[in-house]
Amino acid sequence: MFKEQFLIHPAYRNLNHGSFGTYPRAIQTVHRQLQDEAEARPDLFIRRTHPQRLDEARQAVASLLNAPVGECVFVKNATTGINTVLHNLDFHPGDVVIYFNTVYGAVEKSLVAQFEKSPLQGHKITYEFPITPDELLHRFHSAVHDLRKQNLNPRLAVFDTIVSNPGFRFPFERLIVACRDLHVLSLVDGAHGIGHIQLDLTTLNPDFFTSNCHKWLFTPRSCAVLYVPVRHQHLIRTTVPTSWGFIPLPDSPATASSTIMRENEKNPKKSAFESLFEFVATADDTPYLCVPAALQFRRDVCGGEERIYEYIETLANEGADIVASVLGTEVLQEPGLKAGQRSEFRRCGMGNVRLPVRVVDPEDSDGKQAEGQVILSSQVLAIQHWFEDQLLYRYQTFVPVFVHGGWLWVRLCAQIYLDRSDFEWVACVLKDLCKRMSSGPLSSL
């Protein structure tokens, strides 16, 4: 069984792979060997070995993404990748970034930080389920046209491959095309992308793309790829934090410094963009170097990328259906799907199931229990914490509990070390917790 290949405790059921990922024992061995090598001869490893193996890792990840190696570099995580792009773009009065209300929280905070220090403005597209991919595209097109009618410039759009919460596949392929047609830069947050779904960046052709390797590709934390096509690499002059590869402007006072210019000429065979990310301060970047080993494990032990993608998508869909059936509720998807019709939102390894717990505002509460339990919005935080503690300490598992559309939901993640029995088990756990809410958190509120 694949679970034996991983470091997960035998008593723990990791139904929340999407938040932090994990990796196999075989990759841990490779990682520790790299760390040992770094400590045995620090200068040799950092100055000579690391750059060589970094290039090998970049080639491996570029091949998986079907992208030129010169357009792929590594950063610590997708949040860093998003921040790197935002930090490098020059924004002018009237520039607007379009994003959706399901944006990852840290990314939205990164955008707000830009609003505070630059002329950039934000336009958030709000929605909730039930909704269709067509409607999401329609709202994006409308936002662009409405902004231009106001003499504003929709400069950039930020959106996900797979949304973190709720966990569903966003119509990112169609949005990339829409951005290109509407002359809006696309910045794709693919935090849950690589190792999770098939990605072909040459075909997709986004303007900027970043994805965590440590979530679904089985590398140690922290490791993410940042893709910037050659046509935009002139915009990226600094890493986060700014470090040795910094590229000063031609008219910058720094260009008078021969020291800075010499540093930028250290790697004459590489582009300035590649050199920029080769050494970003002193850190343990050995997770980057584990990418080739992770891909080899996935190929030789797991049967290859396609087999992994098919397994986790099938299990996520079957598992969510199992949990919804036990709870007597529903799975998050498009409205009005007919029997046998495939959900576009569920074409991934995560699923969302509604709990029989409705959330109402105090002024809207009439004391009735329409379906399951009714709780006040002021009680949500306490109930979320109670669920988390029960799951973590009593049941040795975890699934995020969140509010969407006036109900409590849970997000479930599939992975190759899980099977149907894990979802059958968690369905009973969630049903028990819902029954115990009255004598648990609600009794003390």
XYZ file of C-alpha atoms in Angstrom:
445
model
C 0.000 0.000 0.000
C 1.313 3.476 -0.865
C 0.820 4.779 2.677
C 3.778 2.663 3.776
C 5.932 4.622 1.324
C 5.180 7.867 3.170
C 6.108 9.284 6.555
C 2.515 9.497 7.784
C 1.906 7.973 11.230
C -0.020 4.675 10.972
C -2.780 6.073 13.225
C -3.188 9.305 11.247
C -5.422 9.673 8.193
C -4.154 12.590 6.135
C -7.320 13.801 4.430
C -5.921 17.332 4.164
C -2.978 16.774 1.849
C -3.703 20.015 0.017
C -2.735 22.373 2.829
C 0.875 21.367 3.394
C 1.575 18.272 1.317
C 3.935 15.512 2.369
C 6.566 13.347 0.720
C 7.731 9.712 0.587
C 10.476 8.150 2.680
C 12.585 7.728 -0.450
C 12.571 11.502 -0.980
C 13.429 12.074 2.682
C 16.550 9.959 2.132
C 17.567 12.049 -0.872
C 16.846 15.266 1.005
C 18.961 14.279 4.010
C 21.818 13.198 1.783
C 21.782 16.616 0.143
C 21.749 18.344 3.529
C 24.611 16.154 4.734
C 26.579 16.967 1.607
C 25.975 20.670 2.151
C 27.331 20.498 5.700
C 30.280 18.272 4.835
C 31.774 20.829 2.417
C 29.688 24.003 2.620
C 31.618 26.104 0.116
C 31.930 23.330 -2.442
C 28.247 22.502 -2.219
C 26.862 26.050 -2.203
C 29.274 27.539 -4.757
C 29.588 24.634 -7.219
C 27.351 21.618 -6.560
C 24.145 23.484 -5.824
C 24.052 25.562 -9.055
C 24.640 22.436 -11.145
C 21.942 20.398 -9.436
C 19.610 23.386 -9.461
C 19.854 23.458 -13.248
C 19.051 19.732 -13.351
C 15.996 20.307 -11.153
C 14.858 23.234 -13.297
C 15.169 21.055 -16.388
C 13.102 18.333 -14.725
C 10.293 20.655 -13.673
C 10.325 22.433 -17.037
C 9.927 19.108 -18.843
C 6.947 18.205 -16.667
C 5.312 21.575 -17.409
C 6.292 21.488 -21.102
C 8.044 24.836 -20.774
C 11.529 26.048 -21.751
C 13.977 25.606 -18.889
C 15.023 29.252 -19.255
C 11.503 30.287 -18.218
C 11.353 28.234 -15.001
C 13.027 29.076 -11.687
C 12.424 28.083 -8.078
C 11.043 30.107 -5.180
C 10.036 29.092 -1.674
C 6.278 28.850 -2.209
C 3.461 30.112 -4.413
C 2.874 33.099 -2.134
C 6.490 34.123 -2.729
C 5.993 33.635 -6.453
C 2.926 35.896 -6.488
C 4.708 38.503 -4.365
C 7.756 38.400 -6.644
C 5.671 39.295 -9.686
C 3.658 41.987 -7.871
C 6.815 43.504 -6.401
C 8.427 43.795 -9.844
C 5.553 45.282 -11.825
C 5.395 49.067 -12.060
C 1.849 50.262 -11.494
C 0.502 53.588 -12.670
C -2.555 55.657 -11.731
C -5.645 53.973 -13.111
C -4.161 50.460 -13.120
C -6.494 47.834 -11.657
C -5.965 44.213 -10.654
C -9.000 41.953 -11.019
C -9.355 39.009 -8.647
C -12.059 36.785 -7.220
C -13.373 36.566 -3.666
C -12.104 32.963 -3.426
C -8.514 34.214 -3.759
C -6.081 32.674 -1.266
C -5.988 34.829 1.867
C -2.252 35.529 1.783
C -2.492 36.551 -1.863
C -5.287 39.021 -1.123
C -3.186 40.504 1.676
C -0.310 40.814 -0.796
C -2.624 42.734 -3.115
C -3.788 45.001 -0.302
C -0.155 45.755 0.513
C 0.281 46.860 -3.101
C -2.796 49.069 -2.876
C -1.264 50.792 0.149
C 2.094 51.587 -1.442
C 1.341 52.023 -5.144
C -1.379 53.537 -7.381
C -2.738 50.037 -8.064
C -6.457 49.573 -7.381
C -8.357 46.348 -6.834
C -11.594 45.024 -8.293
C -12.916 41.920 -6.539
C -15.401 39.711 -8.358
C -17.704 38.158 -5.775
C -19.676 34.960 -6.227
C -20.854 31.894 -4.384
C -22.218 28.519 -5.389
C -24.383 27.517 -7.150
C -22.613 28.952 -10.192
C -21.245 27.715 -13.521
C -17.859 28.187 -15.216
C -19.642 30.157 -17.945
C -20.981 32.598 -15.368
C -17.502 33.085 -13.875
C -16.155 33.925 -17.328
C -19.079 36.268 -17.941
C -18.402 38.146 -14.713
C -14.741 38.520 -15.637
C -15.546 39.897 -19.092
C -18.079 42.278 -17.565
C -15.558 43.499 -15.005
C -13.001 44.313 -17.700
C -15.534 46.179 -19.844
C -17.000 48.077 -16.882
C -13.561 49.198 -15.696
C -12.647 50.472 -19.145
C -15.897 52.421 -19.313
C -14.665 54.183 -16.160
C -11.385 55.039 -17.967
C -9.509 52.596 -15.745
C -6.888 50.129 -16.960
C -7.477 46.474 -16.005
C -3.747 45.730 -16.004
C -3.610 42.361 -14.258
C -5.861 39.430 -13.316
C -4.987 37.043 -10.479
C -6.763 33.683 -10.334
C -6.209 30.052 -9.328
C -5.810 26.747 -11.093
C -7.541 25.047 -8.164
C -9.087 27.227 -5.484
C -7.899 26.459 -1.960
C -11.192 26.976 -0.176
C -13.620 25.696 -1.352
C -11.321 23.235 -3.086
C -12.434 23.092 -6.724
C -10.968 23.421 -10.188
C -11.240 26.975 -11.456
C -11.748 27.563 -15.222
C -8.199 28.896 -15.429
C -7.573 27.697 -18.988
C -10.479 29.778 -20.291
C -9.502 32.756 -18.145
C -5.962 32.729 -19.529
C -7.428 32.911 -23.047
C -9.822 35.657 -21.961
C -6.946 37.675 -20.506
C -4.999 37.333 -23.727
C -7.985 38.376 -25.851
C -8.735 41.340 -23.576
C -5.067 42.411 -23.244
C -4.948 41.841 -19.491
C -1.885 40.234 -17.892
C -2.626 36.857 -16.290
C -0.990 35.922 -12.997
C -1.975 32.332 -12.221
C -1.798 31.083 -8.653
C -1.229 27.386 -9.314
C -0.478 26.545 -5.688
C -2.428 23.280 -6.087
C -1.450 22.709 -9.705
C 1.782 20.849 -10.374
C 1.574 17.169 -9.481
C -2.207 17.464 -9.178
C -3.495 18.075 -12.702
C -2.046 17.999 -16.206
C -0.352 21.315 -17.045
C 1.117 22.357 -20.387
C 2.437 25.888 -20.088
C 3.439 26.134 -23.728
C -0.169 25.519 -24.722
C -1.699 27.542 -21.868
C 0.737 30.428 -22.375
C -0.030 32.448 -19.210
C 1.842 35.663 -18.552
C 2.995 34.516 -15.100
C 2.489 31.212 -13.290
C 3.603 29.791 -9.954
C 2.945 26.440 -8.293
C 3.993 24.638 -5.116
C 5.980 21.456 -5.665
C 5.722 20.543 -1.983
C 1.924 20.203 -2.048
C 1.167 17.584 -4.716
C 4.521 16.760 -6.370
C 6.027 15.089 -3.266
C 9.017 17.352 -2.595
C 9.993 18.571 0.884
C 8.792 22.010 1.973
C 9.468 24.679 0.776
C 9.656 24.381 -2.998
C 7.720 26.102 -5.762
C 8.236 26.853 -9.438
C 7.877 30.338 -10.917
C 7.313 30.512 -14.661
C 7.931 33.746 -16.546
C 8.022 33.598 -20.360
C 10.889 35.373 -22.086
C 8.577 38.128 -23.285
C 8.094 39.292 -19.685
C 11.460 38.525 -18.107
C 12.643 42.108 -18.570
C 10.000 43.075 -15.983
C 11.493 40.851 -13.280
C 14.556 42.592 -11.849
C 14.571 41.467 -8.223
C 13.831 38.467 -6.090
C 12.013 38.624 -2.750
C 14.101 39.490 -0.829
C 16.352 41.452 -3.151
C 19.660 39.624 -3.336
C 22.780 39.053 -5.433
C 21.091 38.730 -8.810
C 19.387 42.133 -8.650
C 19.272 43.806 -12.062
C 19.589 47.615 -11.797
C 18.000 49.898 -14.355
C 20.315 51.285 -17.049
C 20.050 54.775 -15.539
C 20.267 53.611 -11.932
C 23.043 55.167 -9.827
C 24.027 51.602 -8.989
C 25.223 51.002 -12.566
C 28.214 53.131 -11.738
C 29.229 50.481 -9.238
C 31.590 48.012 -10.863
C 30.919 45.576 -7.991
C 27.239 45.197 -8.864
C 27.975 44.867 -12.555
C 30.576 42.154 -11.923
C 28.101 40.202 -9.794
C 25.624 40.209 -12.674
C 28.260 38.789 -15.018
C 29.036 35.718 -12.890
C 27.000 33.382 -15.114
C 27.579 34.522 -18.704
C 25.939 31.336 -20.100
C 22.656 32.077 -18.332
C 20.105 34.794 -18.807
C 19.826 37.562 -16.253
C 16.473 36.070 -15.223
C 17.987 32.649 -14.510
C 20.929 34.136 -12.626
C 18.568 36.305 -10.594
C 17.083 33.258 -8.836
C 20.210 31.102 -8.582
C 21.226 32.328 -5.133
C 18.702 34.254 -3.043
C 20.387 34.901 0.287
C 21.615 32.008 2.425
C 18.896 29.418 2.919
C 18.333 25.679 2.749
C 17.318 25.300 -0.879
C 17.883 21.532 -0.966
C 14.108 20.916 -1.425
C 14.507 22.388 -4.930
C 17.101 19.736 -5.720
C 14.685 16.934 -4.764
C 12.429 17.520 -7.771
C 14.197 14.950 -10.026
C 13.958 12.300 -7.294
C 10.282 13.101 -6.715
C 9.515 12.741 -10.417
C 11.438 9.463 -10.545
C 9.444 8.124 -7.578
C 6.192 9.116 -9.230
C 7.238 7.418 -12.451
C 8.876 4.231 -11.134
C 6.833 3.551 -7.992
C 3.471 5.212 -8.663
C 3.132 4.431 -12.347
C 3.535 7.921 -13.771
C 1.780 11.268 -13.784
C -1.361 10.273 -15.674
C -2.039 7.355 -13.367
C -1.656 9.578 -10.295
C -3.944 12.295 -11.676
C -6.621 9.755 -12.614
C -6.498 8.025 -9.231
C -6.762 11.121 -7.053
C -9.515 12.701 -9.171
C -11.566 9.497 -9.175
C -11.081 8.977 -5.441
C -11.898 12.603 -4.616
C -15.160 12.403 -6.539
C -16.177 9.009 -5.168
C -15.095 9.979 -1.661
C -17.056 13.233 -1.648
C -20.139 11.398 -2.872
C -19.748 8.851 -0.062
C -19.506 11.552 2.609
C -22.444 13.514 1.209
C -24.563 10.362 1.113
C -23.826 9.517 4.758
C -24.549 13.111 5.844
C -27.617 13.407 3.629
C -26.315 16.598 2.027
C -24.562 17.509 -1.230
C -21.230 17.995 -3.000
C -20.199 21.436 -4.257
C -20.597 21.529 -8.051
C -22.457 23.196 -10.904
C -26.248 23.314 -10.577
C -28.475 21.163 -12.761
C -25.987 18.462 -13.759
C -27.687 15.473 -15.329
C -26.930 11.858 -14.472
C -23.545 10.932 -15.914
C -22.658 14.543 -16.724
C -19.178 15.486 -15.602
C -18.603 18.416 -13.260
C -15.882 20.773 -14.448
C -15.375 22.052 -10.916
C -14.677 18.530 -9.610
C -11.927 17.661 -12.103
C -9.275 17.566 -9.394
C -8.233 15.738 -6.226
C -10.305 17.810 -3.814
C -14.007 17.841 -3.024
C -16.308 19.862 -0.802
C -19.245 18.427 1.129
C -21.920 20.427 2.905
C -22.492 19.695 6.563
C -26.122 19.696 7.806
C -25.404 22.936 9.665
C -26.914 26.206 8.460
C -25.357 29.539 9.442
C -27.658 32.523 9.985
C -27.226 36.076 11.205
C -28.870 36.859 14.576
C -31.472 39.160 13.007
C -32.456 36.393 10.560
C -32.752 33.632 13.147
C -36.278 32.466 13.934
C -35.246 29.544 16.118
C -36.351 26.931 13.600
C -34.267 23.948 12.506
C -34.963 23.569 8.822
C -32.348 20.921 8.080
C -29.933 19.625 10.686
C -28.670 22.340 12.989
C -28.980 26.108 12.766
C -26.183 28.199 14.257
C -25.531 31.923 14.466
C -22.738 33.528 12.502
C -21.266 34.673 15.816
C -20.846 31.011 16.790
C -18.925 29.914 13.699
C -15.401 30.566 14.957
C -15.933 28.609 18.180
C -17.502 25.727 16.281
C -14.677 25.650 13.732
C -12.129 25.448 16.570
C -14.132 22.705 18.261
C -14.282 20.683 15.039
C -10.545 21.136 14.508
C -9.651 20.027 18.030
C -11.924 16.992 17.831
C -10.516 15.978 14.456
C -6.884 16.537 15.381
C -6.753 15.089 18.872
C -9.618 12.596 19.096
C -9.788 11.231 15.573
C -6.212 11.803 14.335
C -7.172 13.527 11.099
C -8.047 16.964 9.758
C -10.400 18.502 7.202
C -10.944 22.273 6.900
C -14.389 23.439 8.035
C -15.585 26.655 6.416
C -18.671 28.746 5.659
C -19.978 29.119 2.126
C -23.418 30.209 0.993
C -24.855 30.155 4.493
C -23.766 26.601 5.342
C -20.811 24.851 6.943
C -18.753 22.773 4.518
C -15.701 20.528 4.695
C -12.934 20.156 2.123
C -11.622 16.646 1.475
C -8.374 15.766 -0.310
C -7.592 12.522 -2.112
C -4.088 11.132 -2.469
C -2.441 7.888 -3.525
C -2.003 6.761 0.098
C -5.795 6.969 0.675
C -8.693 4.806 -0.518
C -12.483 4.626 -0.273
C -12.368 3.248 3.273
C -10.782 6.495 4.494
C -13.741 8.503 3.172
C -16.259 6.017 4.566
C -14.549 6.424 7.938
C -14.448 10.245 7.892
C -18.101 10.347 6.824
C -19.056 8.598 10.077
C -16.738 10.884 12.046
C -18.343 14.026 10.609
C -21.833 12.679 11.188
C -20.974 11.983 14.834
C -19.479 15.446 15.299
C -22.558 17.123 13.852
C -24.730 15.191 16.306
C -22.450 16.133 19.222
C -22.440 19.856 18.447
C -25.397 20.566 20.755
C -23.665 19.055 23.763
C -20.259 20.341 22.656
C -19.508 23.922 21.555
C -23.118 25.087 21.435
C -23.775 24.168 25.066
C -21.077 26.587 26.234
C -22.089 29.521 24.027
